C-alpha cells in the first residue's frame, strides 16, 4: 500500500490534553495546523471534545493533581482510541520525574500507543509518529 493510500484510509480526529505542560509542546502541536505543516492534508484535525476523537495527544507532566483528570478524559474517549505521549515530560517525566507530585509517566496511568520524545518535539517528529499510527 502506497503512502497516499495509507494517509487517506482514515481521517483521524485529534484531541489534545495538556497535563500542565510548559506550553512549548502545545505550541509545536499548533504548529502542525499551520499552512507550513498543514496536518489537515492528511485528513486530521483538532477537535474540541474527546468524544469525537480517534487520537488523544497528551503533553506535560503527569502530576498528582492532573492524574484524575487524565483518567477521566481517557474514560470518556470512544474506544478504540490511540494515545500518543508528546514530549519527554509525558513519555518519561523528564526533569520532573523526581518531583514529589510526579505520578507518571503517562503509560503508568493509561495505555500509550506511541511516544514522541523531545523537549519539545518538532512538528516533523509528531507528524512522523502519527503517520506510523496510520499503519495500525
Ligand atoms: S517536554 Fe519540554 S517542552 Fe514539552 S512540556 Fe516538557 S518541558 Fe515543556
GROMACS .gro file of N, CA, C and O and ligand atoms in nm:
model
  552
    1UNK      N    1   0.085  -0.119   0.000
    1UNK     CA    2   0.000   0.000   0.000
    1UNK      C    3   0.089   0.125   0.000
    1UNK      O    4   0.184   0.134   0.075
    2UNK      N    5   0.059   0.219  -0.089
    2UNK     CA    6   0.140   0.340  -0.101
    2UNK      C    7   0.113   0.441   0.009
    2UNK      O    8   0.019   0.427   0.086
    3UNK      N    9   0.199   0.542   0.016
    3UNK     CA   10   0.189   0.644   0.119
    3UNK      C   11   0.053   0.715   0.116
    3UNK      O   12  -0.012   0.731   0.217
    4UNK      N   13   0.011   0.752  -0.005
    4UNK     CA   14  -0.116   0.825  -0.016
    4UNK      C   15  -0.234   0.740   0.029
    4UNK      O   16  -0.323   0.787   0.099
    5UNK      N   17  -0.231   0.612  -0.012
    5UNK     CA   18  -0.342   0.523   0.027
    5UNK      C   19  -0.351   0.510   0.178
    5UNK      O   20  -0.457   0.511   0.236
    6UNK      N   21  -0.232   0.497   0.244
    6UNK     CA   22  -0.230   0.485   0.389
    6UNK      C   23  -0.285   0.611   0.453
    6UNK      O   24  -0.360   0.607   0.549
    7UNK      N   25  -0.246   0.726   0.399
    7UNK     CA   26  -0.286   0.854   0.458
    7UNK      C   27  -0.435   0.877   0.448
    7UNK      O   28  -0.495   0.936   0.537
    8UNK      N   29  -0.494   0.833   0.339
    8UNK     CA   30  -0.634   0.866   0.318
    8UNK      C   31  -0.729   0.753   0.354
    8UNK      O   32  -0.848   0.761   0.331
    9UNK      N   33  -0.674   0.645   0.414
    9UNK     CA   34  -0.758   0.533   0.455
    9UNK      C   35  -0.857   0.576   0.562
    9UNK      O   36  -0.970   0.533   0.565
   10UNK      N   37  -0.811   0.661   0.653
   10UNK     CA   38  -0.898   0.706   0.761
   10UNK      C   39  -0.859   0.849   0.799
   10UNK      O   40  -0.741   0.882   0.806
   11UNK      N   41  -0.959   0.932   0.824
   11UNK     CA   42  -0.933   1.067   0.871
   11UNK      C   43  -0.931   1.065   1.023
   11UNK      O   44  -1.033   1.037   1.086
   12UNK      N   45  -0.815   1.090   1.079
   12UNK     CA   46  -0.802   1.085   1.225
   12UNK      C   47  -0.838   1.221   1.285
   12UNK      O   48  -0.785   1.323   1.244
   13UNK      N   49  -0.928   1.219   1.382
   13UNK     CA   50  -0.960   1.340   1.456
   13UNK      C   51  -0.886   1.334   1.588
   13UNK      O   52  -0.886   1.231   1.656
   14UNK      N   53  -0.826   1.447   1.621
   14UNK     CA   54  -0.729   1.450   1.730
   14UNK      C   55  -0.776   1.542   1.843
   14UNK      O   56  -0.822   1.653   1.817
   15UNK      N   57  -0.763   1.493   1.965
   15UNK     CA   58  -0.792   1.576   2.083
   15UNK      C   59  -0.663   1.595   2.160
   15UNK      O   60  -0.588   1.499   2.182
   16UNK      N   61  -0.637   1.718   2.202
   16UNK     CA   62  -0.514   1.750   2.273
   16UNK      C   63  -0.543   1.776   2.420
   16UNK      O   64  -0.622   1.864   2.452
   17UNK      N   65  -0.475   1.702   2.507
   17UNK     CA   66  -0.488   1.723   2.652
   17UNK      C   67  -0.354   1.771   2.705
   17UNK      O   68  -0.253   1.701   2.695
   18UNK      N   69  -0.353   1.891   2.759
   18UNK     CA   70  -0.230   1.944   2.820
   18UNK      C   71  -0.236   1.917   2.969
   18UNK      O   72  -0.317   1.974   3.040
   19UNK      N   73  -0.146   1.828   3.014
   19UNK     CA   74  -0.145   1.792   3.157
   19UNK      C   75  -0.045   1.883   3.230
   19UNK      O   76   0.039   1.836   3.306
   20UNK      N   77  -0.053   2.013   3.203
   20UNK     CA   78   0.037   2.105   3.271
   20UNK      C   79   0.171   2.117   3.204
   20UNK      O   80   0.274   2.120   3.271
   21UNK      N   81   0.172   2.123   3.073
   21UNK     CA   82   0.300   2.137   3.004
   21UNK      C   83   0.348   2.282   3.015
   21UNK      O   84   0.272   2.371   3.053
   22UNK      N   85   0.475   2.303   2.982
   22UNK     CA   86   0.531   2.440   2.989
   22UNK      C   87   0.483   2.524   2.872
   22UNK      O   88   0.520   2.640   2.862
   23UNK      N   89   0.406   2.466   2.784
   23UNK     CA   90   0.345   2.531   2.667
   23UNK      C   91   0.423   2.511   2.538
   23UNK      O   92   0.368   2.532   2.431
   24UNK      N   93   0.549   2.473   2.547
   24UNK     CA   94   0.626   2.456   2.423
   24UNK      C   95   0.573   2.339   2.340
   24UNK      O   96   0.560   2.350   2.218
   25UNK      N   97   0.543   2.227   2.406
   25UNK     CA   98   0.487   2.113   2.331
   25UNK      C   99   0.354   2.153   2.268
   25UNK      O  100   0.324   2.116   2.155
   26UNK      N  101   0.274   2.229   2.343
   26UNK     CA  102   0.143   2.272   2.293
   26UNK      C  103   0.158   2.359   2.169
   26UNK      O  104   0.084   2.345   2.071
   27UNK      N  105   0.256   2.448   2.174
   27UNK     CA  106   0.278   2.537   2.059
   27UNK      C  107   0.323   2.459   1.937
   27UNK      O  108   0.283   2.487   1.824
   28UNK      N  109   0.405   2.356   1.960
   28UNK     CA  110   0.451   2.274   1.847
   28UNK      C  111   0.334   2.196   1.786
   28UNK      O  112   0.330   2.174   1.665
   29UNK      N  113   0.238   2.155   1.869
   29UNK     CA  114   0.119   2.088   1.815
   29UNK      C  115   0.041   2.187   1.727
   29UNK      O  116  -0.003   2.153   1.617
   30UNK      N  117   0.027   2.309   1.777
   30UNK     CA  118  -0.045   2.411   1.698
   30UNK      C  119   0.029   2.438   1.567
   30UNK      O  120  -0.034   2.467   1.465
   31UNK      N  121   0.160   2.428   1.571
   31UNK     CA  122   0.240   2.449   1.451
   31UNK      C  123   0.202   2.347   1.341
   31UNK      O  124   0.208   2.378   1.222
   32UNK      N  125   0.164   2.227   1.384
   32UNK     CA  126   0.124   2.124   1.286
   32UNK      C  127   0.000   2.168   1.208
   32UNK      O  128  -0.025   2.117   1.099
   33UNK      N  129  -0.078   2.259   1.266
   33UNK     CA  130  -0.201   2.304   1.200
   33UNK      C  131  -0.179   2.419   1.103
   33UNK      O  132  -0.268   2.453   1.026
   34UNK      N  133  -0.063   2.480   1.110
   34UNK     CA  134  -0.036   2.596   1.026
   34UNK      C  135  -0.016   2.552   0.880
   34UNK      O  136   0.012   2.434   0.854
   35UNK      N  137  -0.028   2.646   0.786
   35UNK     CA  138  -0.011   2.609   0.645
   35UNK      C  139   0.125   2.545   0.615
   35UNK      O  140   0.139   2.467   0.521
   36UNK      N  141   0.225   2.574   0.697
   36UNK     CA  142   0.358   2.517   0.671
   36UNK      C  143   0.357   2.365   0.683
   36UNK      O  144   0.418   2.295   0.602
   37UNK      N  145   0.292   2.312   0.786
   37UNK     CA  146   0.288   2.166   0.806
   37UNK      C  147   0.155   2.106   0.762
   37UNK      O  148   0.149   1.991   0.723
   38UNK      N  149   0.049   2.184   0.775
   38UNK     CA  150  -0.082   2.152   0.716
   38UNK      C  151  -0.128   2.009   0.741
   38UNK      O  152  -0.144   1.930   0.648
   39UNK      N  153  -0.148   1.978   0.868
   39UNK     CA  154  -0.186   1.842   0.906
   39UNK      C  155  -0.321   1.800   0.844
   39UNK      O  156  -0.348   1.683   0.825
   40UNK      N  157  -0.402   1.899   0.808
   40UNK     CA  158  -0.534   1.868   0.752
   40UNK      C  159  -0.524   1.802   0.614
   40UNK      O  160  -0.619   1.739   0.569
   41UNK      N  161  -0.409   1.813   0.550
   41UNK     CA  162  -0.397   1.746   0.418
   41UNK      C  163  -0.400   1.595   0.435
   41UNK      O  164  -0.421   1.521   0.339
   42UNK      N  165  -0.374   1.546   0.557
   42UNK     CA  166  -0.383   1.403   0.585
   42UNK      C  167  -0.520   1.365   0.641
   42UNK      O  168  -0.538   1.253   0.688
   43UNK      N  169  -0.612   1.458   0.640
   43UNK     CA  170  -0.746   1.431   0.691
   43UNK      C  171  -0.756   1.447   0.842
   43UNK      O  172  -0.858   1.415   0.901
   44UNK      N  173  -0.648   1.494   0.905
   44UNK     CA  174  -0.650   1.508   1.052
   44UNK      C  175  -0.694   1.648   1.090
   44UNK      O  176  -0.662   1.745   1.021
   45UNK      N  177  -0.767   1.656   1.202
   45UNK     CA  178  -0.797   1.788   1.254
   45UNK      C  179  -0.812   1.781   1.405
   45UNK      O  180  -0.842   1.674   1.461
   46UNK      N  181  -0.789   1.895   1.468
   46UNK     CA  182  -0.803   1.904   1.612
   46UNK      C  183  -0.950   1.922   1.644
   46UNK      O  184  -1.016   2.006   1.584
   47UNK      N  185  -1.002   1.844   1.740
   47UNK     CA  186  -1.142   1.858   1.778
   47UNK      C  187  -1.151   1.904   1.923
   47UNK      O  188  -1.058   1.883   2.002
   48UNK      N  189  -1.263   1.964   1.957
   48UNK     CA  190  -1.279   2.024   2.089
   48UNK      C  191  -1.332   1.929   2.195
   48UNK      O  192  -1.342   1.968   2.312
   49UNK      N  193  -1.368   1.807   2.156
   49UNK     CA  194  -1.423   1.712   2.253
   49UNK      C  195  -1.357   1.576   2.236
   49UNK      O  196  -1.342   1.528   2.123
   50UNK      N  197  -1.322   1.515   2.346
   50UNK     CA  198  -1.263   1.380   2.340
   50UNK      C  199  -1.364   1.281   2.285
   50UNK      O  200  -1.326   1.179   2.227
   51UNK      N  201  -1.491   1.310   2.297
   51UNK     CA  202  -1.594   1.216   2.250
   51UNK      C  203  -1.595   1.206   2.096
   51UNK      O  204  -1.657   1.115   2.042
   52UNK      N  205  -1.532   1.300   2.028
   52UNK     CA  206  -1.527   1.298   1.882
   52UNK      C  207  -1.392   1.249   1.829
   52UNK      O  208  -1.370   1.251   1.708
   53UNK      N  209  -1.302   1.211   1.918
   53UNK     CA  210  -1.163   1.189   1.878
   53UNK      C  211  -1.129   1.043   1.851
   53UNK      O  212  -1.187   0.952   1.910
   54UNK      N  213  -1.032   1.025   1.758
   54UNK     CA  214  -0.971   0.894   1.734
   54UNK      C  215  -0.835   0.886   1.801
   54UNK      O  216  -0.783   0.778   1.825
   55UNK      N  217  -0.775   1.003   1.822
   55UNK     CA  218  -0.640   1.010   1.877
   55UNK      C  219  -0.638   1.108   1.994
   55UNK      O  220  -0.696   1.216   1.985
   56UNK      N  221  -0.571   1.068   2.102
   56UNK     CA  222  -0.554   1.155   2.218
   56UNK      C  223  -0.406   1.190   2.230
   56UNK      O  224  -0.322   1.100   2.247
   57UNK      N  225  -0.374   1.320   2.216
   57UNK     CA  226  -0.236   1.365   2.234
   57UNK      C  227  -0.224   1.419   2.376
   57UNK      O  228  -0.304   1.504   2.416
   58UNK      N  229  -0.125   1.372   2.450
   58UNK     CA  230  -0.106   1.422   2.587
   58UNK      C  231   0.031   1.486   2.598
   58UNK      O  232   0.133   1.426   2.564
   59UNK      N  233   0.032   1.611   2.646
   59UNK     CA  234   0.157   1.681   2.671
   59UNK      C  235   0.167   1.712   2.820
   59UNK      O  236   0.066   1.721   2.890
   60UNK      N  237   0.289   1.730   2.867
   60UNK     CA  238   0.310   1.774   3.005
   60UNK      C  239   0.332   1.661   3.104
   60UNK      O  240   0.328   1.543   3.070
   61UNK      N  241   0.352   1.701   3.227
   61UNK     CA  242   0.388   1.608   3.334
   61UNK      C  243   0.262   1.553   3.400
   61UNK      O  244   0.169   1.627   3.427
   62UNK      N  245   0.262   1.422   3.425
   62UNK     CA  246   0.150   1.362   3.498
   62UNK      C  247   0.174   1.388   3.647
   62UNK      O  248   0.262   1.329   3.708
   63UNK      N  249   0.096   1.479   3.702
   63UNK     CA  250   0.113   1.513   3.844
   63UNK      C  251  -0.006   1.459   3.924
   63UNK      O  252  -0.108   1.418   3.867
   64UNK      N  253   0.010   1.464   4.056
   64UNK     CA  254  -0.095   1.416   4.146
   64UNK      C  255  -0.226   1.489   4.118
   64UNK      O  256  -0.334   1.429   4.118
   65UNK      N  257  -0.218   1.620   4.089
   65UNK     CA  258  -0.338   1.700   4.065
   65UNK      C  259  -0.406   1.661   3.934
   65UNK      O  260  -0.528   1.658   3.924
   66UNK      N  261  -0.324   1.634   3.832
   66UNK     CA  262  -0.381   1.606   3.699
   66UNK      C  263  -0.421   1.461   3.679
   66UNK      O  264  -0.497   1.430   3.587
   67UNK      N  265  -0.371   1.373   3.762
   67UNK     CA  266  -0.395   1.229   3.744
   67UNK      C  267  -0.543   1.194   3.727
   67UNK      O  268  -0.580   1.128   3.629
   68UNK      N  269  -0.634   1.240   3.817
   68UNK     CA  270  -0.775   1.205   3.798
   68UNK      C  271  -0.834   1.263   3.669
   68UNK      O  272  -0.920   1.201   3.607
   69UNK      N  273  -0.788   1.381   3.628
   69UNK     CA  274  -0.839   1.444   3.505
   69UNK      C  275  -0.799   1.363   3.382
   69UNK      O  276  -0.878   1.344   3.290
   70UNK      N  277  -0.675   1.315   3.381
   70UNK     CA  278  -0.627   1.236   3.267
   70UNK      C  279  -0.709   1.108   3.255
   70UNK      O  280  -0.754   1.071   3.147
   71UNK      N  281  -0.730   1.042   3.369
   71UNK     CA  282  -0.810   0.918   3.368
   71UNK      C  283  -0.953   0.946   3.324
   71UNK      O  284  -1.012   0.868   3.248
   72UNK      N  285  -1.008   1.058   3.368
   72UNK     CA  286  -1.145   1.096   3.333
   72UNK      C  287  -1.158   1.117   3.182
   72UNK      O  288  -1.252   1.067   3.119
   73UNK      N  289  -1.064   1.190   3.125
   73UNK     CA  290  -1.066   1.216   2.980
   73UNK      C  291  -1.053   1.084   2.904
   73UNK      O  292  -1.126   1.059   2.808
   74UNK      N  293  -0.961   0.998   2.949
   74UNK     CA  294  -0.942   0.869   2.881
   74UNK      C  295  -1.070   0.784   2.889
   74UNK      O  296  -1.111   0.722   2.791
   75UNK      N  297  -1.134   0.785   3.005
   75UNK     CA  298  -1.258   0.705   3.022
   75UNK      C  299  -1.369   0.756   2.930
   75UNK      O  300  -1.454   0.678   2.886
   76UNK      N  301  -1.371   0.886   2.902
   76UNK     CA  302  -1.475   0.944   2.817
   76UNK      C  303  -1.448   0.923   2.668
   76UNK      O  304  -1.536   0.947   2.586
   77UNK      N  305  -1.329   0.879   2.635
   77UNK     CA  306  -1.292   0.864   2.494
   77UNK      C  307  -1.364   0.744   2.433
   77UNK      O  308  -1.376   0.640   2.498
   78UNK      N  309  -1.412   0.758   2.307
   78UNK     CA  310  -1.468   0.641   2.239
   78UNK      C  311  -1.355   0.541   2.212
   78UNK      O  312  -1.245   0.582   2.175
   79UNK      N  313  -1.380   0.414   2.233
   79UNK     CA  314  -1.274   0.313   2.214
   79UNK      C  315  -1.297   0.241   2.081
   79UNK      O  316  -1.411   0.219   2.043
   80UNK      N  317  -1.194   0.204   2.006
   80UNK     CA  318  -1.054   0.220   2.045
   80UNK      C  319  -1.005   0.363   2.023
   80UNK      O  320  -1.043   0.427   1.925
   81UNK      N  321  -0.923   0.410   2.113
   81UNK     CA  322  -0.860   0.542   2.099
   81UNK      C  323  -0.710   0.520   2.097
   81UNK      O  324  -0.660   0.432   2.167
   82UNK      N  325  -0.642   0.596   2.014
   82UNK     CA  326  -0.496   0.587   2.007
   82UNK      C  327  -0.439   0.698   2.094
   82UNK      O  328  -0.475   0.814   2.078
   83UNK      N  329  -0.352   0.662   2.187
   83UNK     CA  330  -0.294   0.761   2.279
   83UNK      C  331  -0.148   0.785   2.239
   83UNK      O  332  -0.072   0.690   2.222
   84UNK      N  333  -0.114   0.913   2.224
   84UNK     CA  334   0.024   0.949   2.189
   84UNK      C  335   0.080   1.041   2.298
   84UNK      O  336   0.020   1.144   2.328
   85UNK      N  337   0.192   0.999   2.357
   85UNK     CA  338   0.262   1.084   2.455
   85UNK      C  339   0.354   1.177   2.379
   85UNK      O  340   0.443   1.133   2.307
   86UNK      N  341   0.329   1.308   2.393
   86UNK     CA  342   0.409   1.408   2.321
   86UNK      C  343   0.504   1.476   2.418
   86UNK      O  344   0.462   1.534   2.518
   87UNK      N  345   0.633   1.468   2.388
   87UNK     CA  346   0.734   1.535   2.471
   87UNK      C  347   0.786   1.444   2.581
   87UNK      O  348   0.719   1.351   2.625
   88UNK      N  349   0.907   1.474   2.624
   88UNK     CA  350   0.973   1.390   2.723
   88UNK      C  351   0.899   1.392   2.856
   88UNK      O  352   0.903   1.294   2.932
   89UNK      N  353   0.828   1.500   2.887
   89UNK     CA  354   0.755   1.507   3.015
   89UNK      C  355   0.650   1.397   3.025
   89UNK      O  356   0.640   1.330   3.127
   90UNK      N  357   0.572   1.379   2.920
   90UNK     CA  358   0.469   1.274   2.928
   90UNK      C  359   0.528   1.135   2.900
   90UNK      O  360   0.479   1.036   2.951
   91UNK      N  361   0.636   1.128   2.822
   91UNK     CA  362   0.698   0.997   2.792
   91UNK      C  363   0.766   0.937   2.915
   91UNK      O  364   0.751   0.820   2.944
   92UNK      N  365   0.843   1.022   2.987
   92UNK     CA  366   0.922   0.968   3.100
   92UNK      C  367   0.912   1.051   3.228
   92UNK      O  368   0.954   1.006   3.332
   93UNK      N  369   0.866   1.173   3.217
   93UNK     CA  370   0.869   1.266   3.330
   93UNK      C  371   0.982   1.367   3.315
   93UNK      O  372   0.978   1.473   3.377
   94UNK      N  373   1.082   1.331   3.235
   94UNK     CA  374   1.193   1.422   3.209
   94UNK      C  375   1.255   1.477   3.336
   94UNK      O  376   1.276   1.404   3.433
   95UNK      N  377   1.279   1.605   3.337
   95UNK     CA  378   1.347   1.667   3.452
   95UNK      C  379   1.257   1.672   3.577
   95UNK      O  380   1.303   1.705   3.685
   96UNK      N  381   1.128   1.640   3.560
   96UNK     CA  382   1.035   1.647   3.674
   96UNK      C  383   1.012   1.511   3.740
   96UNK      O  384   0.932   1.500   3.831
   97UNK      N  385   1.081   1.408   3.694
   97UNK     CA  386   1.049   1.273   3.741
   97UNK      C  387   1.079   1.250   3.889
   97UNK      O  388   1.024   1.158   3.949
   98UNK      N  389   1.165   1.331   3.948
   98UNK     CA  390   1.195   1.317   4.091
   98UNK      C  391   1.112   1.412   4.178
   98UNK      O  392   1.131   1.417   4.298
   99UNK      N  393   1.020   1.484   4.114
   99UNK     CA  394   0.937   1.579   4.186
   99UNK      C  395   0.836   1.502   4.275
   99UNK      O  396   0.787   1.397   4.236
  100UNK      N  397   0.806   1.555   4.390
  100UNK     CA  398   0.718   1.483   4.484
  100UNK      C  399   0.575   1.470   4.435
  100UNK      O  400   0.500   1.385   4.482
  101UNK      N  401   0.535   1.552   4.339
  101UNK     CA  402   0.397   1.541   4.287
  101UNK      C  403   0.389   1.453   4.162
  101UNK      O  404   0.281   1.432   4.109
  102UNK      N  405   0.504   1.401   4.116
  102UNK     CA  406   0.506   1.325   3.991
  102UNK      C  407   0.439   1.189   4.009
  102UNK      O  408   0.476   1.113   4.097
  103UNK      N  409   0.341   1.158   3.924
  103UNK     CA  410   0.269   1.031   3.931
  103UNK      C  411   0.277   0.954   3.800
  103UNK      O  412   0.200   0.861   3.779
  104UNK      N  413   0.363   0.996   3.711
  104UNK     CA  414   0.374   0.933   3.581
  104UNK      C  415   0.481   0.828   3.576
  104UNK      O  416   0.518   0.777   3.681
  105UNK      N  417   0.532   0.796   3.458
  105UNK     CA  418   0.498   0.857   3.329
  105UNK      C  419   0.356   0.819   3.283
  105UNK      O  420   0.289   0.740   3.348
  106UNK      N  421   0.318   0.874   3.171
  106UNK     CA  422   0.181   0.860   3.122
  106UNK      C  423   0.139   0.713   3.109
  106UNK      O  424   0.026   0.678   3.141
  107UNK      N  425   0.233   0.627   3.063
  107UNK     CA  426   0.193   0.488   3.039
  107UNK      C  427   0.170   0.409   3.169
  107UNK      O  428   0.128   0.295   3.164
  108UNK      N  429   0.198   0.471   3.282
  108UNK     CA  430   0.162   0.408   3.410
  108UNK      C  431   0.015   0.434   3.443
  108UNK      O  432  -0.044   0.366   3.526
  109UNK      N  433  -0.042   0.534   3.376
  109UNK     CA  434  -0.177   0.580   3.409
  109UNK      C  435  -0.280   0.531   3.307
  109UNK      O  436  -0.387   0.482   3.344
  110UNK      N  437  -0.247   0.545   3.180
  110UNK     CA  438  -0.335   0.500   3.071
  110UNK      C  439  -0.248   0.428   2.966
  110UNK      O  440  -0.128   0.455   2.958
  111UNK      N  441  -0.309   0.340   2.883
  111UNK     CA  442  -0.228   0.273   2.779
  111UNK      C  443  -0.181   0.373   2.673
  111UNK      O  444  -0.261   0.455   2.627
  112UNK      N  445  -0.054   0.365   2.637
  112UNK     CA  446   0.003   0.457   2.538
  112UNK      C  447   0.044   0.377   2.415
  112UNK      O  448   0.107   0.272   2.427
  113UNK      N  449   0.006   0.425   2.297
  113UNK     CA  450   0.037   0.355   2.172
  113UNK      C  451   0.163   0.407   2.104
  113UNK      O  452   0.226   0.334   2.028
  114UNK      N  453   0.195   0.534   2.125
  114UNK     CA  454   0.313   0.590   2.058
  114UNK      C  455   0.375   0.698   2.146
  114UNK      O  456   0.306   0.764   2.223
  115UNK      N  457   0.506   0.710   2.131
  115UNK     CA  458   0.582   0.809   2.208
  115UNK      C  459   0.655   0.900   2.110
  115UNK      O  460   0.720   0.851   2.018
  116UNK      N  461   0.643   1.031   2.132
  116UNK     CA  462   0.719   1.126   2.051
  116UNK      C  463   0.806   1.206   2.148
  116UNK      O  464   0.761   1.306   2.204
  117UNK      N  465   0.929   1.159   2.175
  117UNK     CA  466   1.013   1.228   2.272
  117UNK      C  467   1.069   1.358   2.215
  117UNK      O  468   1.056   1.386   2.096
  118UNK      N  469   1.134   1.435   2.300
  118UNK     CA  470   1.189   1.564   2.259
  118UNK      C  471   1.142   1.669   2.357
  118UNK      O  472   1.045   1.648   2.429
  119UNK      N  473   1.211   1.781   2.359
  119UNK     CA  474   1.175   1.886   2.455
  119UNK      C  475   1.191   2.023   2.391
  119UNK      O  476   1.290   2.090   2.413
  120UNK      N  477   1.093   2.068   2.315
  120UNK     CA  478   0.975   1.995   2.270
  120UNK      C  479   1.007   1.919   2.141
  120UNK      O  480   1.103   1.952   2.072
  121UNK      N  481   0.925   1.817   2.107
  121UNK     CA  482   0.945   1.752   1.976
  121UNK      C  483   0.907   1.847   1.863
  121UNK      O  484   0.817   1.929   1.879
  122UNK      N  485   0.975   1.834   1.752
  122UNK     CA  486   0.943   1.919   1.637
  122UNK      C  487   0.815   1.869   1.569
  122UNK      O  488   0.782   1.751   1.579
  123UNK      N  489   0.746   1.957   1.498
  123UNK     CA  490   0.626   1.914   1.425
  123UNK      C  491   0.653   1.796   1.332
  123UNK      O  492   0.569   1.708   1.317
  124UNK      N  493   0.772   1.793   1.271
  124UNK     CA  494   0.806   1.683   1.181
  124UNK      C  495   0.803   1.550   1.256
  124UNK      O  496   0.758   1.447   1.204
  125UNK      N  497   0.853   1.550   1.382
  125UNK     CA  498   0.856   1.427   1.462
  125UNK      C  499   0.713   1.385   1.498
  125UNK      O  500   0.681   1.266   1.496
  126UNK      N  501   0.629   1.483   1.529
  126UNK     CA  502   0.489   1.450   1.561
  126UNK      C  503   0.420   1.390   1.440
  126UNK      O  504   0.349   1.290   1.449
  127UNK      N  505   0.440   1.453   1.324
  127UNK     CA  506   0.377   1.402   1.202
  127UNK      C  507   0.427   1.262   1.170
  127UNK      O  508   0.348   1.175   1.134
  128UNK      N  509   0.557   1.239   1.189
  128UNK     CA  510   0.613   1.106   1.162
  128UNK      C  511   0.551   1.003   1.256
  128UNK      O  512   0.517   0.892   1.213
  129UNK      N  513   0.535   1.040   1.383
  129UNK     CA  514   0.475   0.948   1.480
  129UNK      C  515   0.332   0.915   1.445
  129UNK      O  516   0.290   0.799   1.449
  130UNK      N  517   0.256   1.017   1.406
  130UNK     CA  518   0.115   0.995   1.374
  130UNK      C  519   0.103   0.916   1.244
  130UNK      O  520   0.015   0.831   1.229
  131UNK      N  521   0.193   0.941   1.150
  131UNK     CA  522   0.191   0.864   1.024
  131UNK      C  523   0.213   0.716   1.050
  131UNK      O  524   0.149   0.630   0.987
  132UNK      N  525   0.300   0.684   1.147
  132UNK     CA  526   0.324   0.543   1.180
  132UNK      C  527   0.197   0.480   1.234
  132UNK      O  528   0.170   0.362   1.210
  133UNK      N  529   0.117   0.559   1.304
  133UNK     CA  530  -0.008   0.506   1.359
  133UNK      C  531  -0.107   0.469   1.250
  133UNK      O  532  -0.193   0.384   1.270
  134UNK      N  533  -0.095   0.536   1.135
  134UNK     CA  534  -0.188   0.506   1.026
  134UNK      C  535  -0.170   0.362   0.977
  134UNK      O  536  -0.258   0.306   0.914
  135UNK      N  537  -0.053   0.304   1.006
  135UNK     CA  538  -0.031   0.164   0.968
  135UNK      C  539  -0.104   0.067   1.059
  135UNK      O  540  -0.114  -0.050   1.029
  136UNK      N  541  -0.147   0.117   1.174
  136UNK     CA  542  -0.211   0.027   1.272
  136UNK      C  543  -0.350  -0.012   1.225
  136UNK      O  544  -0.421   0.069   1.171
  137LIG     S1  545   0.876   1.808   2.709
  137LIG    FE1  546   0.985   2.004   2.728
  137LIG     S2  547   0.865   2.142   2.601
  137LIG    FE2  548   0.733   1.967   2.642
  137LIG     S3  549   0.617   2.021   2.825
  137LIG    FE3  550   0.801   1.912   2.894
  137LIG     S4  551   0.949   2.076   2.939
  137LIG    FE4  552   0.787   2.165   2.810
   0.00000   0.00000   0.00000
